[in-house]
N, CA, C and O atoms as a DFTB+ gen file, in Angstrom:
440 C
 N C O
     1  1       0.877      -1.185      -0.005
     2  2       0.037       0.036      -0.010
     3  2       0.879       1.262      -0.032
     4  3       1.878       1.359       0.680
     5  1       0.508       2.149      -0.798
     6  2       1.381       3.378      -0.917
     7  2       1.168       4.174       0.440
     8  3       0.191       4.003       1.170
     9  1       2.159       5.029       0.677
    10  2       2.171       5.869       1.884
    11  2       0.944       6.822       1.783
    12  3       0.310       7.136       2.789
    13  1       0.650       7.243       0.619
    14  2      -0.463       8.190       0.580
    15  2      -1.783       7.601       0.977
    16  3      -2.597       8.265       1.618
    17  1      -2.013       6.329       0.595
    18  2      -3.244       5.639       1.034
    19  2      -3.243       5.390       2.559
    20  3      -4.261       5.559       3.231
    21  1      -2.099       4.996       3.068
    22  2      -1.934       4.790       4.486
    23  2      -2.231       6.111       5.226
    24  3      -2.916       6.142       6.248
    25  1      -1.707       7.142       4.685
    26  2      -1.889       8.492       5.327
    27  2      -3.378       8.863       5.284
    28  3      -3.906       9.383       6.268
    29  1      -4.068       8.603       4.151
    30  2      -5.489       8.918       4.135
    31  2      -6.303       8.157       5.147
    32  3      -7.228       8.725       5.727
    33  1      -6.004       6.902       5.386
    34  2      -6.698       6.104       6.336
    35  2      -6.403       6.603       7.726
    36  3      -7.326       6.745       8.528
    37  1      -5.148       6.876       8.044
    38  2      -4.755       7.370       9.310
    39  2      -5.389       8.726       9.603
    40  3      -5.896       8.939      10.704
    41  1      -5.370       9.625       8.660
    42  2      -5.959      10.976       8.796
    43  2      -7.483      10.900       9.136
    44  3      -8.001      11.578      10.023
    45  1      -8.173       9.973       8.313
    46  2      -9.551       9.867       8.511
    47  2      -9.883       9.327       9.933
    48  3     -10.854       9.742      10.566
    49  1      -9.065       8.421      10.380
    50  2      -9.295       7.861      11.698
    51  2      -9.059       8.881      12.843
    52  3      -9.875       9.029      13.753
    53  1      -7.880       9.588      12.746
    54  2      -7.446      10.492      13.722
    55  2      -8.374      11.760      13.775
    56  3      -8.734      12.253      14.844
    57  1      -8.717      12.227      12.603
    58  2      -9.527      13.494      12.584
    59  2     -11.050      13.187      12.478
    60  3     -11.867      14.104      12.392
    61  1     -11.393      11.935      12.485
    62  2     -12.805      11.492      12.387
    63  2     -13.455      12.130      11.180
    64  3     -14.581      12.623      11.241
    65  1     -12.720      12.109      10.079
    66  2     -13.213      12.672       8.843
    67  2     -14.326      11.715       8.253
    68  3     -14.116      10.505       8.166
    69  1     -15.483      12.275       7.861
    70  2     -16.528      11.455       7.356
    71  2     -16.380      11.036       5.869
    72  3     -16.993      10.078       5.398
    73  1     -15.557      11.788       5.189
    74  2     -15.398      11.465       3.731
    75  2     -13.978      11.067       3.393
    76  3     -13.024      11.728       3.803
    77  1     -13.837       9.972       2.634
    78  2     -12.506       9.513       2.218
    79  2     -12.514       9.381       0.717
    80  3     -13.363       8.702       0.139
    81  1     -11.543      10.050       0.084
    82  2     -11.466      10.095      -1.383
    83  2     -10.197       9.338      -1.794
    84  3      -9.089       9.847      -1.623
    85  1     -10.355       8.138      -2.329
    86  2      -9.285       7.308      -2.805
    87  2      -9.278       7.135      -4.310
    88  3      -8.805       6.124      -4.830
    89  1      -9.808       8.132      -5.008
    90  2      -9.999       8.042      -6.425
    91  2      -8.620       8.147      -7.159
    92  3      -7.693       8.837      -6.735
    93  1      -8.577       7.415      -8.272
    94  2      -7.407       7.476      -9.168
    95  2      -6.099       7.191      -8.471
    96  3      -5.135       7.939      -8.632
    97  1      -6.046       6.073      -7.666
    98  2      -4.876       5.663      -6.943
    99  2      -4.336       4.338      -7.447
   100  3      -3.385       3.822      -6.861
   101  1      -4.887       3.769      -8.491
   102  2      -4.420       2.483      -8.998
   103  2      -4.770       1.307      -8.091
   104  3      -4.130       0.259      -8.164
   105  1      -5.769       1.470      -7.245
   106  2      -6.165       0.379      -6.346
   107  2      -6.888      -0.783      -7.143
   108  3      -7.884      -0.571      -7.835
   109  1      -6.326      -1.987      -6.993
   110  2      -6.974      -3.115      -7.689
   111  2      -7.686      -4.032      -6.675
   112  3      -8.483      -4.873      -7.091
   113  1      -7.431      -3.902      -5.374
   114  2      -8.099      -4.717      -4.383
   115  2      -8.267      -3.938      -3.154
   116  3      -7.279      -3.443      -2.612
   117  1      -9.534      -3.782      -2.638
   118  2      -9.774      -2.961      -1.495
   119  2      -9.083      -3.556      -0.259
   120  3      -8.741      -2.825       0.670
   121  1      -8.882      -4.859      -0.247
   122  2      -8.263      -5.533       0.925
   123  2      -6.791      -5.162       1.044
   124  3      -6.158      -5.440       2.062
   125  1      -6.246      -4.536       0.008
   126  2      -4.826      -4.084       0.102
   127  2      -4.669      -2.773       0.816
   128  3      -3.558      -2.367       1.158
   129  1      -5.840      -2.072       1.053
   130  2      -5.810      -0.801       1.722
   131  2      -5.900      -1.023       3.227
   132  3      -6.998      -1.047       3.785
   133  1      -4.734      -1.190       3.904
   134  2      -4.755      -1.506       5.302
   135  2      -5.570      -0.483       6.130
   136  3      -5.404       0.731       6.006
   137  1      -6.452      -1.037       6.975
   138  2      -7.211      -0.166       7.860
   139  2      -8.509       0.422       7.260
   140  3      -9.283       1.077       7.958
   141  1      -8.733       0.171       5.942
   142  2      -9.895       0.748       5.313
   143  2     -11.205       0.327       6.032
   144  3     -12.072       1.161       6.290
   145  1     -11.328      -0.977       6.347
   146  2     -12.579      -1.486       6.882
   147  2     -12.728      -1.203       8.377
   148  3     -13.733      -1.585       8.975
   149  1     -11.759      -0.549       8.981
   150  2     -11.867      -0.189      10.403
   151  2     -12.496       1.249      10.512
   152  3     -12.805       1.732      11.602
   153  1     -12.657       1.869       9.373
   154  2     -13.190       3.232       9.313
   155  2     -14.733       3.192       9.366
   156  3     -15.386       3.672       8.440
   157  1     -15.292       2.653      10.385
   158  2     -16.775       2.506      10.429
   159  2     -17.509       3.835      10.640
   160  3     -18.738       3.875      10.592
   161  1     -16.769       4.912      10.870
   162  2     -17.397       6.216      10.995
   163  2     -17.661       6.864       9.697
   164  3     -18.504       7.761       9.659
   165  1     -17.036       6.510       8.632
   166  2     -17.134       7.252       7.402
   167  2     -18.506       7.150       6.753
   168  3     -19.122       6.085       6.791
   169  1     -18.988       8.212       6.171
   170  2     -20.242       8.248       5.487
   171  2     -20.106       8.269       3.973
   172  3     -21.055       8.008       3.233
   173  1     -18.902       8.588       3.542
   174  2     -18.655       8.648       2.038
   175  2     -17.327       8.050       1.701
   176  3     -16.306       8.423       2.278
   177  1     -17.325       7.141       0.790
   178  2     -16.088       6.502       0.269
   179  2     -16.019       6.603      -1.238
   180  3     -16.886       6.065      -1.928
   181  1     -15.018       7.272      -1.767
   182  2     -14.925       7.446      -3.222
   183  2     -13.719       6.618      -3.680
   184  3     -12.581       6.865      -3.280
   185  1     -14.003       5.644      -4.519
   186  2     -12.950       4.809      -5.130
   187  2     -13.037       4.831      -6.642
   188  3     -12.726       3.833      -7.293
   189  1     -13.443       5.918      -7.196
   190  2     -13.610       6.030      -8.630
   191  2     -12.232       5.985      -9.333
   192  3     -11.203       6.234      -8.704
   193  1     -12.227       5.674     -10.597
   194  2     -11.081       5.686     -11.412
   195  2      -9.919       4.816     -10.934
   196  3      -8.754       5.201     -11.030
   197  1     -10.258       3.645     -10.421
   198  2      -9.204       2.679     -10.004
   199  2      -9.305       1.402     -10.893
   200  3      -9.800       1.458     -12.019
   201  1      -8.846       0.313     -10.382
   202  2      -8.753      -0.961     -11.182
   203  2      -9.500      -2.047     -10.430
   204  3      -9.145      -3.222     -10.522
   205  1     -10.532      -1.666      -9.688
   206  2     -11.315      -2.608      -8.910
   207  2     -12.170      -3.527      -9.834
   208  3     -12.838      -3.046     -10.749
   209  1     -12.132      -4.873      -9.567
   210  2     -13.002      -5.797     -10.266
   211  2     -14.021      -6.436      -9.310
   212  3     -15.066      -6.924      -9.740
   213  1     -13.700      -6.424      -8.004
   214  2     -14.569      -7.016      -6.999
   215  2     -14.679      -6.084      -5.808
   216  3     -13.857      -5.197      -5.579
   217  1     -15.781      -6.347      -5.037
   218  2     -15.951      -5.604      -3.801
   219  2     -15.963      -6.730      -2.697
   220  3     -16.777      -7.650      -2.781
   221  1     -15.084      -6.656      -1.693
   222  2     -15.071      -7.742      -0.717
   223  2     -16.262      -7.641       0.232
   224  3     -16.821      -6.557       0.399
   225  1     -16.649      -8.716       0.838
   226  2     -17.774      -8.733       1.846
   227  2     -17.515      -7.797       3.027
   228  3     -18.466      -7.389       3.695
   229  1     -16.267      -7.447       3.301
   230  2     -15.887      -6.542       4.319
   231  2     -16.479      -5.150       4.258
   232  3     -16.460      -4.385       5.222
   233  1     -17.027      -4.848       3.033
   234  2     -17.595      -3.555       2.852
   235  2     -18.718      -3.309       3.913
   236  3     -18.992      -2.177       4.311
   237  1     -19.333      -4.410       4.332
   238  2     -20.441      -4.288       5.293
   239  2     -20.012      -3.739       6.646
   240  3     -20.848      -3.308       7.439
   241  1     -18.688      -3.755       6.914
   242  2     -18.149      -3.204       8.160
   243  2     -18.218      -1.665       8.135
   244  3     -18.103      -1.036       9.187
   245  1     -18.398      -1.069       6.995
   246  2     -18.462       0.402       6.917
   247  2     -19.920       0.815       7.049
   248  3     -20.517       1.421       6.159
   249  1     -20.470       0.445       8.234
   250  2     -21.940       0.547       8.458
   251  2     -22.574       1.934       8.414
   252  3     -23.799       2.061       8.392
   253  1     -21.748       2.965       8.402
   254  2     -22.362       4.327       8.326
   255  2     -22.298       4.961       6.942
   256  3     -22.668       6.119       6.748
   257  1     -21.804       4.145       5.958
   258  2     -21.718       4.634       4.518
   259  2     -23.087       5.112       4.041
   260  3     -24.100       4.438       4.224
   261  1     -23.090       6.303       3.420
   262  2     -24.227       6.827       2.785
   263  2     -24.010       6.914       1.271
   264  3     -24.936       6.805       0.466
   265  1     -22.715       7.121       0.929
   266  2     -22.290       7.217      -0.491
   267  2     -21.110       6.307      -0.694
   268  3     -20.113       6.357       0.026
   269  1     -21.257       5.492      -1.678
   270  2     -20.212       4.547      -2.087
   271  2     -19.998       4.684      -3.597
   272  3     -20.870       4.315      -4.383
   273  1     -18.818       5.222      -4.010
   274  2     -18.616       5.627      -5.376
   275  2     -17.531       4.723      -6.015
   276  3     -16.355       4.807      -5.660
   277  1     -17.948       3.872      -6.951
   278  2     -17.048       2.980      -7.701
   279  2     -17.012       3.417      -9.139
   280  3     -16.706       2.587      -9.995
   281  1     -17.296       4.638      -9.468
   282  2     -17.399       5.121     -10.907
   283  2     -16.036       4.807     -11.608
   284  3     -14.966       5.035     -11.043
   285  1     -16.119       4.296     -12.816
   286  2     -15.049       3.939     -13.661
   287  2     -14.089       2.898     -13.118
   288  3     -12.871       3.074     -13.104
   289  1     -14.695       1.804     -12.671
   290  2     -13.890       0.587     -12.264
   291  2     -14.536      -0.589     -13.116
   292  3     -15.430      -0.365     -13.932
   293  1     -14.079      -1.723     -12.898
   294  2     -14.580      -2.903     -13.643
   295  2     -15.330      -3.866     -12.680
   296  3     -15.137      -5.079     -12.761
   297  1     -16.142      -3.360     -11.816
   298  2     -16.900      -4.160     -10.823
   299  2     -17.859      -5.072     -11.579
   300  3     -18.742      -4.593     -12.291
   301  1     -17.688      -6.390     -11.424
   302  2     -18.584      -7.330     -12.051
   303  2     -19.607      -7.930     -11.172
   304  3     -20.649      -8.405     -11.624
   305  1     -19.296      -7.909      -9.863
   306  2     -20.167      -8.538      -8.921
   307  2     -20.047      -7.836      -7.582
   308  3     -18.976      -7.397      -7.164
   309  1     -21.231      -7.749      -6.912
   310  2     -21.267      -7.137      -5.571
   311  2     -21.583      -8.263      -4.555
   312  3     -22.348      -9.181      -4.850
   313  1     -20.989      -8.171      -3.383
   314  2     -21.263      -9.141      -2.339
   315  2     -22.658      -8.956      -1.807
   316  3     -23.149      -7.828      -1.769
   317  1     -23.334     -10.044      -1.386
   318  2     -24.687      -9.888      -0.774
   319  2     -24.602      -9.068       0.462
   320  3     -25.606      -8.473       0.852
   321  1     -23.452      -8.992       1.120
   322  2     -23.335      -8.228       2.406
   323  2     -23.563      -6.761       2.181
   324  3     -23.866      -6.058       3.145
   325  1     -23.439      -6.250       0.987
   326  2     -23.665      -4.893       0.707
   327  2     -25.067      -4.412       1.085
   328  3     -25.291      -3.251       1.425
   329  1     -25.999      -5.367       1.008
   330  2     -27.394      -5.070       1.359
   331  2     -27.600      -4.744       2.845
   332  3     -28.674      -4.275       3.224
   333  1     -26.570      -4.989       3.705
   334  2     -26.656      -4.703       5.147
   335  2     -26.252      -3.248       5.411
   336  3     -26.365      -2.811       6.557
   337  1     -25.809      -2.505       4.465
   338  2     -25.434      -1.121       4.572
   339  2     -26.788      -0.322       4.592
   340  3     -27.192       0.217       3.562
   341  1     -27.437      -0.256       5.694
   342  2     -28.819       0.330       5.804
   343  2     -28.812       1.823       5.593
   344  3     -29.868       2.369       5.275
   345  1     -27.724       2.520       5.742
   346  2     -27.684       3.967       5.578
   347  2     -27.259       4.369       4.142
   348  3     -27.253       5.555       3.809
   349  1     -26.905       3.381       3.300
   350  2     -26.504       3.659       1.930
   351  2     -27.591       4.249       1.142
   352  3     -28.670       3.677       0.984
   353  1     -27.290       5.454       0.623
   354  2     -28.261       6.191      -0.237
   355  2     -27.871       6.194      -1.669
   356  3     -28.738       6.204      -2.543
   357  1     -26.578       6.186      -1.953
   358  2     -26.126       6.332      -3.304
   359  2     -24.929       5.396      -3.577
   360  3     -23.893       5.459      -2.916
   361  1     -25.121       4.553      -4.556
   362  2     -24.050       3.616      -4.994
   363  2     -23.825       3.862      -6.491
   364  3     -24.700       3.663      -7.333
   365  1     -22.600       4.306      -6.761
   366  2     -22.259       4.656      -8.106
   367  2     -21.396       3.540      -8.739
   368  3     -20.253       3.320      -8.338
   369  1     -21.962       2.862      -9.713
   370  2     -21.211       1.779     -10.418
   371  2     -21.034       2.237     -11.953
   372  3     -20.710       1.422     -12.817
   373  1     -21.255       3.518     -12.217
   374  2     -21.253       4.061     -13.551
   375  2     -19.904       3.853     -14.258
   376  3     -18.835       3.753     -13.656
   377  1     -20.063       3.795     -15.679
   378  2     -18.956       3.670     -16.482
   379  2     -18.213       2.331     -16.285
   380  3     -16.987       2.277     -16.184
   381  1     -19.017       1.260     -16.236
   382  2     -18.450      -0.094     -16.015
   383  2     -18.092      -0.721     -17.386
   384  3     -18.589      -0.329     -18.442
   385  1     -17.236      -1.674     -17.291
   386  2     -16.942      -2.460     -18.449
   387  2     -18.065      -3.349     -18.797
   388  3     -18.917      -3.588     -17.942
   389  1     -18.142      -3.859     -19.977
   390  2     -19.182      -4.821     -20.439
   391  2     -19.174      -6.035     -19.532
   392  3     -18.120      -6.520     -19.121
   393  1     -20.406      -6.532     -19.220
   394  2     -20.523      -7.742     -18.407
   395  2     -20.828      -7.464     -17.018
   396  3     -20.862      -8.395     -16.213
   397  1     -21.064      -6.217     -16.647
   398  2     -21.317      -5.887     -15.238
   399  2     -22.828      -5.882     -14.840
   400  3     -23.211      -5.426     -13.763
   401  1     -23.628      -6.397     -15.739
   402  2     -25.113      -6.448     -15.516
   403  2     -25.453      -7.255     -14.304
   404  3     -26.437      -6.974     -13.619
   405  1     -24.587      -8.339     -14.005
   406  2     -24.863      -9.188     -12.852
   407  2     -24.814      -8.379     -11.564
   408  3     -25.609      -8.605     -10.652
   409  1     -23.901      -7.459     -11.495
   410  2     -23.845      -6.650     -10.221
   411  2     -25.057      -5.897     -10.045
   412  3     -25.541      -5.813      -8.916
   413  1     -25.619      -5.322     -11.063
   414  2     -26.912      -4.524     -10.948
   415  2     -28.109      -5.428     -10.546
   416  3     -29.007      -4.997      -9.823
   417  1     -28.097      -6.693     -11.032
   418  2     -29.183      -7.577     -10.690
   419  2     -29.190      -7.978      -9.136
   420  3     -30.215      -8.399      -8.601
   421  1     -28.134      -7.840      -8.538
   422  2     -28.042      -8.230      -7.107
   423  2     -28.444      -7.089      -6.226
   424  3     -28.422      -7.282      -5.010
   425  1     -28.788      -5.986      -6.667
   426  2     -29.053      -4.806      -5.909
   427  2     -30.548      -4.673      -5.480
   428  3     -30.914      -3.686      -4.842
   429  1     -31.391      -5.647      -5.825
   430  2     -32.784      -5.549      -5.545
   431  2     -33.084      -5.518      -4.039
   432  3     -34.208      -5.160      -3.688
   433  1     -32.191      -5.856      -3.145
   434  2     -32.482      -5.765      -1.743
   435  2     -32.061      -4.459      -1.127
   436  3     -32.309      -4.252       0.061
   437  1     -31.460      -3.592      -1.842
   438  2     -31.117      -2.243      -1.330
   439  2     -32.251      -1.326      -1.260
   440  3     -32.091      -0.177      -0.850
């Protein structure tokens, strides 16, 4: 994990920042961002313009999320655990690669 991502996580935790912007950082796996899923206080997570293809079930640990932005990634599937994010109001999966229809079909419980 790059120092800048580590710093973002640490600053969010220390300053109790509700919004975390990790856009355009070359992230290919959310699990590689140490401490991300411990940020249960955040309400907005921006991961647009990265290289993500999956969303780990751990996303459910971010229980206060209201906005989750995956714009311009290659997400093909969402974990069922995402439906436990009861405060989630906006999920952006825009500008996906072909074949991402399956992810959208799993959203009927949100």
